[in-house]
mmCIF file with all atom_site columns, C-alpha atoms and ligand atoms in Angstrom:
data_model
loop_
_atom_site.group_PDB
_atom_site.id
_atom_site.type_symbol
_atom_site.label_atom_id
_atom_site.label_alt_id
_atom_site.label_comp_id
_atom_site.label_asym_id
_atom_site.label_entity_id
_atom_site.label_seq_id
_atom_site.pdbx_PDB_ins_code
_atom_site.Cartn_x
_atom_site.Cartn_y
_atom_site.Cartn_z
_atom_site.occupancy
_atom_site.B_iso_or_equiv
_atom_site.pdbx_formal_charge
_atom_site.auth_seq_id
_atom_site.auth_comp_id
_atom_site.auth_asym_id
_atom_site.auth_atom_id
_atom_site.pdbx_PDB_model_num
ATOM   1   C CA  . MET V 1 1   ? -28.482 68.347  66.502 1.00 97.00 ? 1   MET V CA  1
ATOM   2   C CA  . LYS V 1 2   ? -29.267 71.866  67.073 1.00 98.00 ? 2   LYS V CA  1
ATOM   3   C CA  . TYR V 1 3   ? -27.821 73.734  64.391 1.00 98.00 ? 3   TYR V CA  1
ATOM   4   C CA  . CYS V 1 4   ? -27.618 77.531  64.662 1.00 98.00 ? 4   CYS V CA  1
ATOM   5   C CA  . SER V 1 5   ? -27.216 79.483  61.512 1.00 98.00 ? 5   SER V CA  1
ATOM   6   C CA  . SER V 1 6   ? -29.014 81.705  58.881 1.00 97.00 ? 6   SER V CA  1
ATOM   7   C CA  . PRO V 1 7   ? -29.920 81.048  55.453 1.00 97.00 ? 7   PRO V CA  1
ATOM   8   C CA  . THR V 1 8   ? -28.034 84.319  54.215 1.00 97.00 ? 8   THR V CA  1
ATOM   9   C CA  . SER V 1 9   ? -25.024 83.164  55.796 1.00 98.00 ? 9   SER V CA  1
ATOM   10  C CA  . PRO V 1 10  ? -22.232 81.844  53.674 1.00 98.00 ? 10  PRO V CA  1
ATOM   11  C CA  . PHE V 1 11  ? -20.394 79.677  56.250 1.00 98.00 ? 11  PHE V CA  1
ATOM   12  C CA  . GLY V 1 12  ? -23.649 78.475  57.273 1.00 98.00 ? 12  GLY V CA  1
ATOM   13  C CA  . ARG V 1 13  ? -23.967 77.448  53.670 1.00 98.00 ? 13  ARG V CA  1
ATOM   14  C CA  . LYS V 1 14  ? -21.043 75.824  53.399 1.00 98.00 ? 14  LYS V CA  1
ATOM   15  C CA  . VAL V 1 15  ? -21.917 73.609  56.483 1.00 98.00 ? 15  VAL V CA  1
ATOM   16  C CA  . MET V 1 16  ? -25.439 73.030  54.939 1.00 98.00 ? 16  MET V CA  1
ATOM   17  C CA  . VAL V 1 17  ? -24.136 71.742  51.526 1.00 98.00 ? 17  VAL V CA  1
ATOM   18  C CA  . THR V 1 18  ? -22.018 69.458  53.037 1.00 98.00 ? 18  THR V CA  1
ATOM   19  C CA  . ALA V 1 19  ? -24.671 68.035  54.922 1.00 98.00 ? 19  ALA V CA  1
ATOM   20  C CA  . LEU V 1 20  ? -26.987 67.473  52.031 1.00 98.00 ? 20  LEU V CA  1
ATOM   21  C CA  . GLU V 1 21  ? -24.107 66.138  49.929 1.00 98.00 ? 21  GLU V CA  1
ATOM   22  C CA  . LYS V 1 22  ? -24.025 63.816  52.852 1.00 97.00 ? 22  LYS V CA  1
ATOM   23  C CA  . GLY V 1 23  ? -27.435 62.733  53.279 1.00 97.00 ? 23  GLY V CA  1
ATOM   24  C CA  . LEU V 1 24  ? -27.788 64.683  56.813 1.00 97.00 ? 24  LEU V CA  1
ATOM   25  C CA  . ALA V 1 25  ? -29.799 67.561  56.310 1.00 97.00 ? 25  ALA V CA  1
ATOM   26  C CA  . ASP V 1 26  ? -32.706 66.206  58.016 1.00 97.00 ? 26  ASP V CA  1
ATOM   27  C CA  . LYS V 1 27  ? -30.460 65.289  61.353 1.00 97.00 ? 27  LYS V CA  1
ATOM   28  C CA  . LEU V 1 28  ? -30.197 69.220  61.903 1.00 98.00 ? 28  LEU V CA  1
ATOM   29  C CA  . GLU V 1 29  ? -32.758 70.947  64.042 1.00 98.00 ? 29  GLU V CA  1
ATOM   30  C CA  . MET V 1 30  ? -32.785 74.807  62.709 1.00 97.00 ? 30  MET V CA  1
ATOM   31  C CA  . ILE V 1 31  ? -31.995 77.439  65.519 1.00 97.00 ? 31  ILE V CA  1
ATOM   32  C CA  . SER V 1 32  ? -32.018 81.143  64.215 1.00 97.00 ? 32  SER V CA  1
ATOM   33  C CA  . PRO V 1 33  ? -29.490 83.577  65.272 1.00 98.00 ? 33  PRO V CA  1
ATOM   34  C CA  . ASP V 1 34  ? -30.115 86.349  67.752 1.00 97.00 ? 34  ASP V CA  1
ATOM   35  C CA  . THR V 1 35  ? -30.177 89.632  66.080 1.00 96.00 ? 35  THR V CA  1
ATOM   36  C CA  . SER V 1 36  ? -31.168 91.833  68.617 1.00 96.00 ? 36  SER V CA  1
ATOM   37  C CA  . ASP V 1 37  ? -27.893 93.263  69.144 1.00 96.00 ? 37  ASP V CA  1
ATOM   38  C CA  . VAL V 1 38  ? -25.442 92.813  66.197 1.00 96.00 ? 38  VAL V CA  1
ATOM   39  C CA  . PHE V 1 39  ? -22.482 94.530  68.059 1.00 95.00 ? 39  PHE V CA  1
ATOM   40  C CA  . LYS V 1 40  ? -22.745 91.680  70.810 1.00 95.00 ? 40  LYS V CA  1
ATOM   41  C CA  . GLY V 1 41  ? -22.731 89.028  68.482 1.00 97.00 ? 41  GLY V CA  1
ATOM   42  C CA  . ILE V 1 42  ? -25.442 86.743  66.712 1.00 97.00 ? 42  ILE V CA  1
ATOM   43  C CA  . ASN V 1 43  ? -25.023 83.535  68.633 1.00 98.00 ? 43  ASN V CA  1
ATOM   44  C CA  . PRO V 1 44  ? -25.227 83.883  72.319 1.00 96.00 ? 44  PRO V CA  1
ATOM   45  C CA  . LYS V 1 45  ? -23.772 80.107  72.836 1.00 96.00 ? 45  LYS V CA  1
ATOM   46  C CA  . ASN V 1 46  ? -20.628 80.514  70.821 1.00 97.00 ? 46  ASN V CA  1
ATOM   47  C CA  . PRO V 1 47  ? -17.981 82.903  73.071 1.00 97.00 ? 47  PRO V CA  1
ATOM   48  C CA  . LEU V 1 48  ? -17.225 84.297  69.712 1.00 97.00 ? 48  LEU V CA  1
ATOM   49  C CA  . GLY V 1 49  ? -20.534 85.580  68.788 1.00 98.00 ? 49  GLY V CA  1
ATOM   50  C CA  . LYS V 1 50  ? -20.461 84.092  65.293 1.00 98.00 ? 50  LYS V CA  1
ATOM   51  C CA  . ILE V 1 51  ? -22.674 81.497  63.303 1.00 98.00 ? 51  ILE V CA  1
ATOM   52  C CA  . PRO V 1 52  ? -22.720 78.450  62.266 1.00 98.00 ? 52  PRO V CA  1
ATOM   53  C CA  . SER V 1 53  ? -22.522 76.196  65.591 1.00 98.00 ? 53  SER V CA  1
ATOM   54  C CA  . LEU V 1 54  ? -23.945 72.799  65.880 1.00 98.00 ? 54  LEU V CA  1
ATOM   55  C CA  . GLU V 1 55  ? -25.030 71.707  69.402 1.00 98.00 ? 55  GLU V CA  1
ATOM   56  C CA  . LEU V 1 56  ? -24.759 67.894  69.588 1.00 98.00 ? 56  LEU V CA  1
ATOM   57  C CA  . ASP V 1 57  ? -26.996 65.576  71.606 1.00 96.00 ? 57  ASP V CA  1
ATOM   58  C CA  . ASN V 1 58  ? -24.136 65.476  74.347 1.00 97.00 ? 58  ASN V CA  1
ATOM   59  C CA  . GLY V 1 59  ? -24.207 69.421  75.064 1.00 97.00 ? 59  GLY V CA  1
ATOM   60  C CA  . ASP V 1 60  ? -20.926 69.666  72.789 1.00 98.00 ? 60  ASP V CA  1
ATOM   61  C CA  . LEU V 1 61  ? -20.769 72.849  70.847 1.00 98.00 ? 61  LEU V CA  1
ATOM   62  C CA  . LEU V 1 62  ? -19.007 73.001  67.887 1.00 98.00 ? 62  LEU V CA  1
ATOM   63  C CA  . PHE V 1 63  ? -17.959 75.984  65.624 1.00 98.00 ? 63  PHE V CA  1
ATOM   64  C CA  . ASP V 1 64  ? -16.818 77.114  63.461 1.00 96.00 ? 64  ASP V CA  1
ATOM   65  C CA  . SER V 1 65  ? -17.724 76.166  59.733 1.00 98.00 ? 65  SER V CA  1
ATOM   66  C CA  . ILE V 1 66  ? -15.086 73.612  58.958 1.00 98.00 ? 66  ILE V CA  1
ATOM   67  C CA  . VAL V 1 67  ? -15.125 71.945  62.355 1.00 98.00 ? 67  VAL V CA  1
ATOM   68  C CA  . ILE V 1 68  ? -18.593 71.324  61.954 1.00 98.00 ? 68  ILE V CA  1
ATOM   69  C CA  . ALA V 1 69  ? -18.654 70.446  58.433 1.00 98.00 ? 69  ALA V CA  1
ATOM   70  C CA  . GLU V 1 70  ? -15.497 67.965  59.028 1.00 98.00 ? 70  GLU V CA  1
ATOM   71  C CA  . TYR V 1 71  ? -17.801 66.278  61.942 1.00 98.00 ? 71  TYR V CA  1
ATOM   72  C CA  . LEU V 1 72  ? -20.841 65.660  59.665 1.00 98.00 ? 72  LEU V CA  1
ATOM   73  C CA  . ASP V 1 73  ? -18.652 64.209  57.259 1.00 98.00 ? 73  ASP V CA  1
ATOM   74  C CA  . GLY V 1 74  ? -17.256 61.775  59.887 1.00 97.00 ? 74  GLY V CA  1
ATOM   75  C CA  . ILE V 1 75  ? -20.346 60.699  61.098 1.00 97.00 ? 75  ILE V CA  1
ATOM   76  C CA  . SER V 1 76  ? -22.011 59.355  57.683 1.00 95.00 ? 76  SER V CA  1
ATOM   77  C CA  . ASP V 1 77  ? -20.846 56.364  56.070 1.00 92.00 ? 77  ASP V CA  1
ATOM   78  C CA  . SER V 1 78  ? -21.134 57.807  52.306 1.00 94.00 ? 78  SER V CA  1
ATOM   79  C CA  . PRO V 1 79  ? -17.740 58.768  50.342 1.00 95.00 ? 79  PRO V CA  1
ATOM   80  C CA  . SER V 1 80  ? -15.858 61.761  52.250 1.00 98.00 ? 80  SER V CA  1
ATOM   81  C CA  . LEU V 1 81  ? -15.620 65.405  51.056 1.00 98.00 ? 81  LEU V CA  1
ATOM   82  C CA  . PHE V 1 82  ? -12.070 65.072  53.122 1.00 98.00 ? 82  PHE V CA  1
ATOM   83  C CA  . PRO V 1 83  ? -9.459  63.495  51.534 1.00 97.00 ? 83  PRO V CA  1
ATOM   84  C CA  . THR V 1 84  ? -6.957  61.508  53.765 1.00 96.00 ? 84  THR V CA  1
ATOM   85  C CA  . GLU V 1 85  ? -3.929  60.965  51.888 1.00 98.00 ? 85  GLU V CA  1
ATOM   86  C CA  . VAL V 1 86  ? -1.442  63.919  53.586 1.00 98.00 ? 86  VAL V CA  1
ATOM   87  C CA  . THR V 1 87  ? -0.662  65.873  50.123 1.00 98.00 ? 87  THR V CA  1
ATOM   88  C CA  . GLU V 1 88  ? -4.087  65.454  48.637 1.00 98.00 ? 88  GLU V CA  1
ATOM   89  C CA  . ARG V 1 89  ? -5.372  66.591  52.245 1.00 98.00 ? 89  ARG V CA  1
ATOM   90  C CA  . ALA V 1 90  ? -3.481  69.936  52.133 1.00 98.00 ? 90  ALA V CA  1
ATOM   91  C CA  . ARG V 1 91  ? -4.500  71.194  48.680 1.00 98.00 ? 91  ARG V CA  1
ATOM   92  C CA  . VAL V 1 92  ? -7.714  70.639  49.326 1.00 98.00 ? 92  VAL V CA  1
ATOM   93  C CA  . MET V 1 93  ? -7.463  71.939  52.971 1.00 98.00 ? 93  MET V CA  1
ATOM   94  C CA  . THR V 1 94  ? -5.747  75.157  51.473 1.00 98.00 ? 94  THR V CA  1
ATOM   95  C CA  . LEU V 1 95  ? -8.317  75.828  48.656 1.00 98.00 ? 95  LEU V CA  1
ATOM   96  C CA  . HIS V 1 96  ? -10.687 75.722  51.239 1.00 98.00 ? 96  HIS V CA  1
ATOM   97  C CA  . ALA V 1 97  ? -8.512  78.327  53.499 1.00 98.00 ? 97  ALA V CA  1
ATOM   98  C CA  . LEU V 1 98  ? -8.502  80.201  49.977 1.00 98.00 ? 98  LEU V CA  1
ATOM   99  C CA  . ALA V 1 99  ? -12.320 80.029  49.405 1.00 98.00 ? 99  ALA V CA  1
ATOM   100 C CA  . ASN V 1 100 ? -13.253 80.707  53.048 1.00 98.00 ? 100 ASN V CA  1
ATOM   101 C CA  . GLY V 1 101 ? -10.680 83.558  53.525 1.00 98.00 ? 101 GLY V CA  1
ATOM   102 C CA  . MET V 1 102 ? -12.382 85.196  50.231 1.00 98.00 ? 102 MET V CA  1
ATOM   103 C CA  . THR V 1 103 ? -15.966 84.591  51.697 1.00 98.00 ? 103 THR V CA  1
ATOM   104 C CA  . ASP V 1 104 ? -14.446 86.384  55.166 1.00 98.00 ? 104 ASP V CA  1
ATOM   105 C CA  . ALA V 1 105 ? -12.937 89.347  53.502 1.00 98.00 ? 105 ALA V CA  1
ATOM   106 C CA  . ALA V 1 106 ? -16.251 89.956  51.839 1.00 98.00 ? 106 ALA V CA  1
ATOM   107 C CA  . PHE V 1 107 ? -18.672 89.172  54.247 1.00 98.00 ? 107 PHE V CA  1
ATOM   108 C CA  . SER V 1 108 ? -16.487 91.556  56.422 1.00 98.00 ? 108 SER V CA  1
ATOM   109 C CA  . ARG V 1 109 ? -17.056 94.506  53.642 1.00 98.00 ? 109 ARG V CA  1
ATOM   110 C CA  . ARG V 1 110 ? -20.595 93.740  53.679 1.00 98.00 ? 110 ARG V CA  1
ATOM   111 C CA  . TRP V 1 111 ? -20.569 94.053  57.392 1.00 97.00 ? 111 TRP V CA  1
ATOM   112 C CA  . GLY V 1 112 ? -18.803 97.221  57.332 1.00 96.00 ? 112 GLY V CA  1
ATOM   113 C CA  . ALA V 1 113 ? -20.758 98.585  54.611 1.00 97.00 ? 113 ALA V CA  1
ATOM   114 C CA  . THR V 1 114 ? -24.108 97.784  56.134 1.00 96.00 ? 114 THR V CA  1
ATOM   115 C CA  . MET V 1 115 ? -23.624 97.799  60.137 1.00 96.00 ? 115 MET V CA  1
ATOM   116 C CA  . LEU V 1 116 ? -21.130 100.175 61.065 1.00 96.00 ? 116 LEU V CA  1
ATOM   117 C CA  . PRO V 1 117 ? -22.398 104.074 61.448 1.00 96.00 ? 117 PRO V CA  1
ATOM   118 C CA  . GLU V 1 118 ? -20.904 105.974 58.318 1.00 96.00 ? 118 GLU V CA  1
ATOM   119 C CA  . ASN V 1 119 ? -18.330 108.162 60.281 1.00 97.00 ? 119 ASN V CA  1
ATOM   120 C CA  . GLU V 1 120 ? -17.004 104.658 61.725 1.00 97.00 ? 120 GLU V CA  1
ATOM   121 C CA  . ARG V 1 121 ? -16.174 103.079 57.988 1.00 97.00 ? 121 ARG V CA  1
ATOM   122 C CA  . SER V 1 122 ? -13.010 103.021 56.520 1.00 97.00 ? 122 SER V CA  1
ATOM   123 C CA  . PRO V 1 123 ? -12.455 103.201 52.611 1.00 97.00 ? 123 PRO V CA  1
ATOM   124 C CA  . SER V 1 124 ? -8.983  101.890 52.912 1.00 97.00 ? 124 SER V CA  1
ATOM   125 C CA  . TRP V 1 125 ? -9.738  98.924  54.799 1.00 98.00 ? 125 TRP V CA  1
ATOM   126 C CA  . ASP V 1 126 ? -12.667 98.314  52.376 1.00 98.00 ? 126 ASP V CA  1
ATOM   127 C CA  . ALA V 1 127 ? -10.139 98.471  49.780 1.00 98.00 ? 127 ALA V CA  1
ATOM   128 C CA  . ARG V 1 128 ? -7.347  96.174  51.126 1.00 98.00 ? 128 ARG V CA  1
ATOM   129 C CA  . LEU V 1 129 ? -10.496 93.733  51.429 1.00 98.00 ? 129 LEU V CA  1
ATOM   130 C CA  . LYS V 1 130 ? -11.642 93.952  47.774 1.00 98.00 ? 130 LYS V CA  1
ATOM   131 C CA  . ILE V 1 131 ? -7.823  93.413  46.736 1.00 98.00 ? 131 ILE V CA  1
ATOM   132 C CA  . ALA V 1 132 ? -7.900  89.972  48.597 1.00 98.00 ? 132 ALA V CA  1
ATOM   133 C CA  . VAL V 1 133 ? -11.182 89.004  47.221 1.00 98.00 ? 133 VAL V CA  1
ATOM   134 C CA  . ASP V 1 134 ? -9.695  90.033  43.418 1.00 98.00 ? 134 ASP V CA  1
ATOM   135 C CA  . LYS V 1 135 ? -6.560  88.086  44.091 1.00 98.00 ? 135 LYS V CA  1
ATOM   136 C CA  . SER V 1 136 ? -8.242  84.902  45.433 1.00 98.00 ? 136 SER V CA  1
ATOM   137 C CA  . LEU V 1 137 ? -10.493 84.911  42.327 1.00 98.00 ? 137 LEU V CA  1
ATOM   138 C CA  . ASP V 1 138 ? -7.788  85.305  40.189 1.00 98.00 ? 138 ASP V CA  1
ATOM   139 C CA  . GLN V 1 139 ? -6.060  82.366  41.981 1.00 98.00 ? 139 GLN V CA  1
ATOM   140 C CA  . LEU V 1 140 ? -9.265  80.142  41.553 1.00 98.00 ? 140 LEU V CA  1
ATOM   141 C CA  . GLU V 1 141 ? -9.253  80.859  37.942 1.00 98.00 ? 141 GLU V CA  1
ATOM   142 C CA  . ALA V 1 142 ? -5.727  80.007  37.375 1.00 98.00 ? 142 ALA V CA  1
ATOM   143 C CA  . GLN V 1 143 ? -5.818  76.571  39.326 1.00 97.00 ? 143 GLN V CA  1
ATOM   144 C CA  . ILE V 1 144 ? -9.010  75.428  38.061 1.00 98.00 ? 144 ILE V CA  1
ATOM   145 C CA  . ASP V 1 145 ? -7.958  72.584  36.556 1.00 98.00 ? 145 ASP V CA  1
ATOM   146 C CA  . ALA V 1 146 ? -6.753  71.368  40.000 1.00 97.00 ? 146 ALA V CA  1
ATOM   147 C CA  . PHE V 1 147 ? -10.222 71.229  41.370 1.00 97.00 ? 147 PHE V CA  1
ATOM   148 C CA  . LYS V 1 148 ? -12.892 71.504  38.554 1.00 97.00 ? 148 LYS V CA  1
ATOM   149 C CA  . ASP V 1 149 ? -13.729 67.430  38.762 1.00 97.00 ? 149 ASP V CA  1
ATOM   150 C CA  . THR V 1 150 ? -13.976 67.489  42.169 1.00 97.00 ? 150 THR V CA  1
ATOM   151 C CA  . VAL V 1 151 ? -16.589 67.517  44.881 1.00 98.00 ? 151 VAL V CA  1
ATOM   152 C CA  . ASN V 1 152 ? -14.855 67.968  48.276 1.00 98.00 ? 152 ASN V CA  1
ATOM   153 C CA  . ILE V 1 153 ? -14.600 70.570  51.065 1.00 98.00 ? 153 ILE V CA  1
ATOM   154 C CA  . GLY V 1 154 ? -12.351 72.596  48.791 1.00 98.00 ? 154 GLY V CA  1
ATOM   155 C CA  . SER V 1 155 ? -14.424 72.898  45.724 1.00 98.00 ? 155 SER V CA  1
ATOM   156 C CA  . ILE V 1 156 ? -17.760 73.391  48.393 1.00 98.00 ? 156 ILE V CA  1
ATOM   157 C CA  . ALA V 1 157 ? -16.392 76.110  50.038 1.00 98.00 ? 157 ALA V CA  1
ATOM   158 C CA  . ALA V 1 158 ? -15.086 77.871  46.640 1.00 98.00 ? 158 ALA V CA  1
ATOM   159 C CA  . ALA V 1 159 ? -18.980 77.195  44.897 1.00 98.00 ? 159 ALA V CA  1
ATOM   160 C CA  . VAL V 1 160 ? -20.192 79.199  48.454 1.00 98.00 ? 160 VAL V CA  1
ATOM   161 C CA  . ALA V 1 161 ? -17.709 81.985  48.162 1.00 98.00 ? 161 ALA V CA  1
ATOM   162 C CA  . LEU V 1 162 ? -18.861 82.412  44.483 1.00 98.00 ? 162 LEU V CA  1
ATOM   163 C CA  . GLY V 1 163 ? -22.460 82.410  45.831 1.00 98.00 ? 163 GLY V CA  1
ATOM   164 C CA  . TYR V 1 164 ? -21.823 84.748  48.112 1.00 98.00 ? 164 TYR V CA  1
ATOM   165 C CA  . LEU V 1 165 ? -20.547 87.303  45.714 1.00 98.00 ? 165 LEU V CA  1
ATOM   166 C CA  . ASP V 1 166 ? -23.728 86.527  43.504 1.00 98.00 ? 166 ASP V CA  1
ATOM   167 C CA  . PHE V 1 167 ? -25.555 87.704  46.441 1.00 98.00 ? 167 PHE V CA  1
ATOM   168 C CA  . ARG V 1 168 ? -23.797 90.680  47.943 1.00 98.00 ? 168 ARG V CA  1
ATOM   169 C CA  . PHE V 1 169 ? -21.455 92.162  45.430 1.00 98.00 ? 169 PHE V CA  1
ATOM   170 C CA  . ASP V 1 170 ? -23.276 91.407  41.805 1.00 97.00 ? 170 ASP V CA  1
ATOM   171 C CA  . HIS V 1 171 ? -22.441 94.565  40.909 1.00 97.00 ? 171 HIS V CA  1
ATOM   172 C CA  . GLU V 1 172 ? -18.511 94.073  40.748 1.00 97.00 ? 172 GLU V CA  1
ATOM   173 C CA  . ASN V 1 173 ? -19.428 91.369  38.403 1.00 98.00 ? 173 ASN V CA  1
ATOM   174 C CA  . TRP V 1 174 ? -16.415 88.756  39.560 1.00 98.00 ? 174 TRP V CA  1
ATOM   175 C CA  . ARG V 1 175 ? -16.816 86.752  36.185 1.00 98.00 ? 175 ARG V CA  1
ATOM   176 C CA  . GLU V 1 176 ? -15.362 89.421  34.040 1.00 98.00 ? 176 GLU V CA  1
ATOM   177 C CA  . GLY V 1 177 ? -11.930 88.338  32.801 1.00 98.00 ? 177 GLY V CA  1
ATOM   178 C CA  . ARG V 1 178 ? -12.503 84.941  34.623 1.00 98.00 ? 178 ARG V CA  1
ATOM   179 C CA  . PRO V 1 179 ? -14.282 82.467  31.695 1.00 98.00 ? 179 PRO V CA  1
ATOM   180 C CA  . ASN V 1 180 ? -13.110 79.029  33.156 1.00 98.00 ? 180 ASN V CA  1
ATOM   181 C CA  . LEU V 1 181 ? -14.016 79.810  36.901 1.00 98.00 ? 181 LEU V CA  1
ATOM   182 C CA  . THR V 1 182 ? -17.571 81.079  35.186 1.00 98.00 ? 182 THR V CA  1
ATOM   183 C CA  . ALA V 1 183 ? -18.457 77.738  33.590 1.00 98.00 ? 183 ALA V CA  1
ATOM   184 C CA  . TRP V 1 184 ? -16.791 75.937  36.376 1.00 98.00 ? 184 TRP V CA  1
ATOM   185 C CA  . TYR V 1 185 ? -19.249 77.689  38.777 1.00 98.00 ? 185 TYR V CA  1
ATOM   186 C CA  . LYS V 1 186 ? -22.184 77.367  36.492 1.00 98.00 ? 186 LYS V CA  1
ATOM   187 C CA  . GLU V 1 187 ? -21.676 73.360  36.480 1.00 98.00 ? 187 GLU V CA  1
ATOM   188 C CA  . PHE V 1 188 ? -21.175 73.069  39.939 1.00 98.00 ? 188 PHE V CA  1
ATOM   189 C CA  . SER V 1 189 ? -23.846 75.302  41.195 1.00 98.00 ? 189 SER V CA  1
ATOM   190 C CA  . ALA V 1 190 ? -26.371 73.396  39.189 1.00 98.00 ? 190 ALA V CA  1
ATOM   191 C CA  . ARG V 1 191 ? -26.044 70.439  42.177 1.00 98.00 ? 191 ARG V CA  1
ATOM   192 C CA  . PRO V 1 192 ? -28.826 69.844  44.391 1.00 98.00 ? 192 PRO V CA  1
ATOM   193 C CA  . SER V 1 193 ? -27.107 70.630  47.315 1.00 98.00 ? 193 SER V CA  1
ATOM   194 C CA  . MET V 1 194 ? -26.429 74.199  46.118 1.00 98.00 ? 194 MET V CA  1
ATOM   195 C CA  . GLN V 1 195 ? -29.974 74.947  44.546 1.00 98.00 ? 195 GLN V CA  1
ATOM   196 C CA  . ALA V 1 196 ? -31.507 74.062  47.768 1.00 98.00 ? 196 ALA V CA  1
ATOM   197 C CA  . THR V 1 197 ? -29.696 76.601  49.535 1.00 98.00 ? 197 THR V CA  1
ATOM   198 C CA  . ILE V 1 198 ? -29.311 79.800  47.332 1.00 98.00 ? 198 ILE V CA  1
ATOM   199 C CA  . PRO V 1 199 ? -29.301 82.339  49.763 1.00 96.00 ? 199 PRO V CA  1
ATOM   200 C CA  . ALA V 1 200 ? -32.504 84.413  49.649 1.00 85.00 ? 200 ALA V CA  1
HETATM 201 N N1  . GSH G 2 .   ? -14.698 81.564  60.855 1.00 65.54 ? 301 GSH G N1  1
HETATM 202 C C1  . GSH G 2 .   ? -16.133 81.661  61.239 1.00 65.54 ? 301 GSH G C1  1
HETATM 203 C C2  . GSH G 2 .   ? -16.607 82.743  60.608 1.00 65.54 ? 301 GSH G C2  1
HETATM 204 C C3  . GSH G 2 .   ? -18.083 82.738  60.817 1.00 65.54 ? 301 GSH G C3  1
HETATM 205 C C4  . GSH G 2 .   ? -18.565 84.093  60.425 1.00 65.54 ? 301 GSH G C4  1
HETATM 206 O O1  . GSH G 2 .   ? -17.782 85.313  60.173 1.00 65.54 ? 301 GSH G O1  1
HETATM 207 N N2  . GSH G 2 .   ? -20.314 84.280  60.673 1.00 65.54 ? 301 GSH G N2  1
HETATM 208 C C5  . GSH G 2 .   ? -20.851 85.326  60.501 1.00 65.54 ? 301 GSH G C5  1
HETATM 209 C C6  . GSH G 2 .   ? -22.195 85.425  59.607 1.00 65.54 ? 301 GSH G C6  1
HETATM 210 S S1  . GSH G 2 .   ? -21.681 84.809  58.078 1.00 65.54 ? 301 GSH G S1  1
HETATM 211 C C7  . GSH G 2 .   ? -21.504 86.047  61.796 1.00 65.54 ? 301 GSH G C7  1
HETATM 212 O O2  . GSH G 2 .   ? -21.452 85.252  62.831 1.00 65.54 ? 301 GSH G O2  1
HETATM 213 N N3  . GSH G 2 .   ? -20.699 87.255  61.869 1.00 65.54 ? 301 GSH G N3  1
HETATM 214 C C8  . GSH G 2 .   ? -21.437 87.672  63.271 1.00 65.54 ? 301 GSH G C8  1
HETATM 215 C C9  . GSH G 2 .   ? -20.273 88.256  63.892 1.00 65.54 ? 301 GSH G C9  1
HETATM 216 O O3  . GSH G 2 .   ? -19.121 88.356  63.692 1.00 65.54 ? 301 GSH G O3  1
HETATM 217 O O4  . GSH G 2 .   ? -20.644 89.094  64.810 1.00 65.54 ? 301 GSH G O4  1
HETATM 218 C C10 . GSH G 2 .   ? -16.632 80.098  60.382 1.00 65.54 ? 301 GSH G C10 1
HETATM 219 O O5  . GSH G 2 .   ? -16.114 79.695  59.447 1.00 65.54 ? 301 GSH G O5  1
HETATM 220 O O6  . GSH G 2 .   ? -17.649 79.834  61.103 1.00 65.54 ? 301 GSH G O6  1
#
């Protein structure tokens, strides 16, 4: 299977953590994105221009990250990272949506600040995105008991989101005033799957 991603992509990292947790990482042939013109997108095979994508041996192209993660989860026999009981699944997928939305907002902030010409940047849009990140962090801190002892697609997405903040927004210190989230992340990020995928 051809996996198009980059070690610095938080969405790609979520998929790799999933693949490692499921013992499938060696099945992924790594393909680098095409960054020659970021305004046209960085993944020519995906009409949305985004990474990650996974090309199956039958030619199907899977995106986005949650679809790839669920596919990898489904083809391995090891315990699932996607609960099947309806209420539990809804909770975990909502946690995933929160963490992924936070990652999306943080990634957009970074993209706006580094790719757009200075006269096209929008401080008020950046502030709006920062509010989304901050409120999501507060929500994770408040609901820590619901996920602190779990390893599933929701907790993986939460850890990857925090890892991305460390990578790109270290100076904003998300840990301040969030002791429970800080302690949980310290423990979760020691997992071999997280250690093997630290963005560089
Ligand atoms: N919802 C998508 C988001 C993917 C995404 O935003 N990927 C970024 C890299 S981290 C990207 O490819 N950006 C290039 C662009 O948007 O042009 C997913 O979960 O896969």
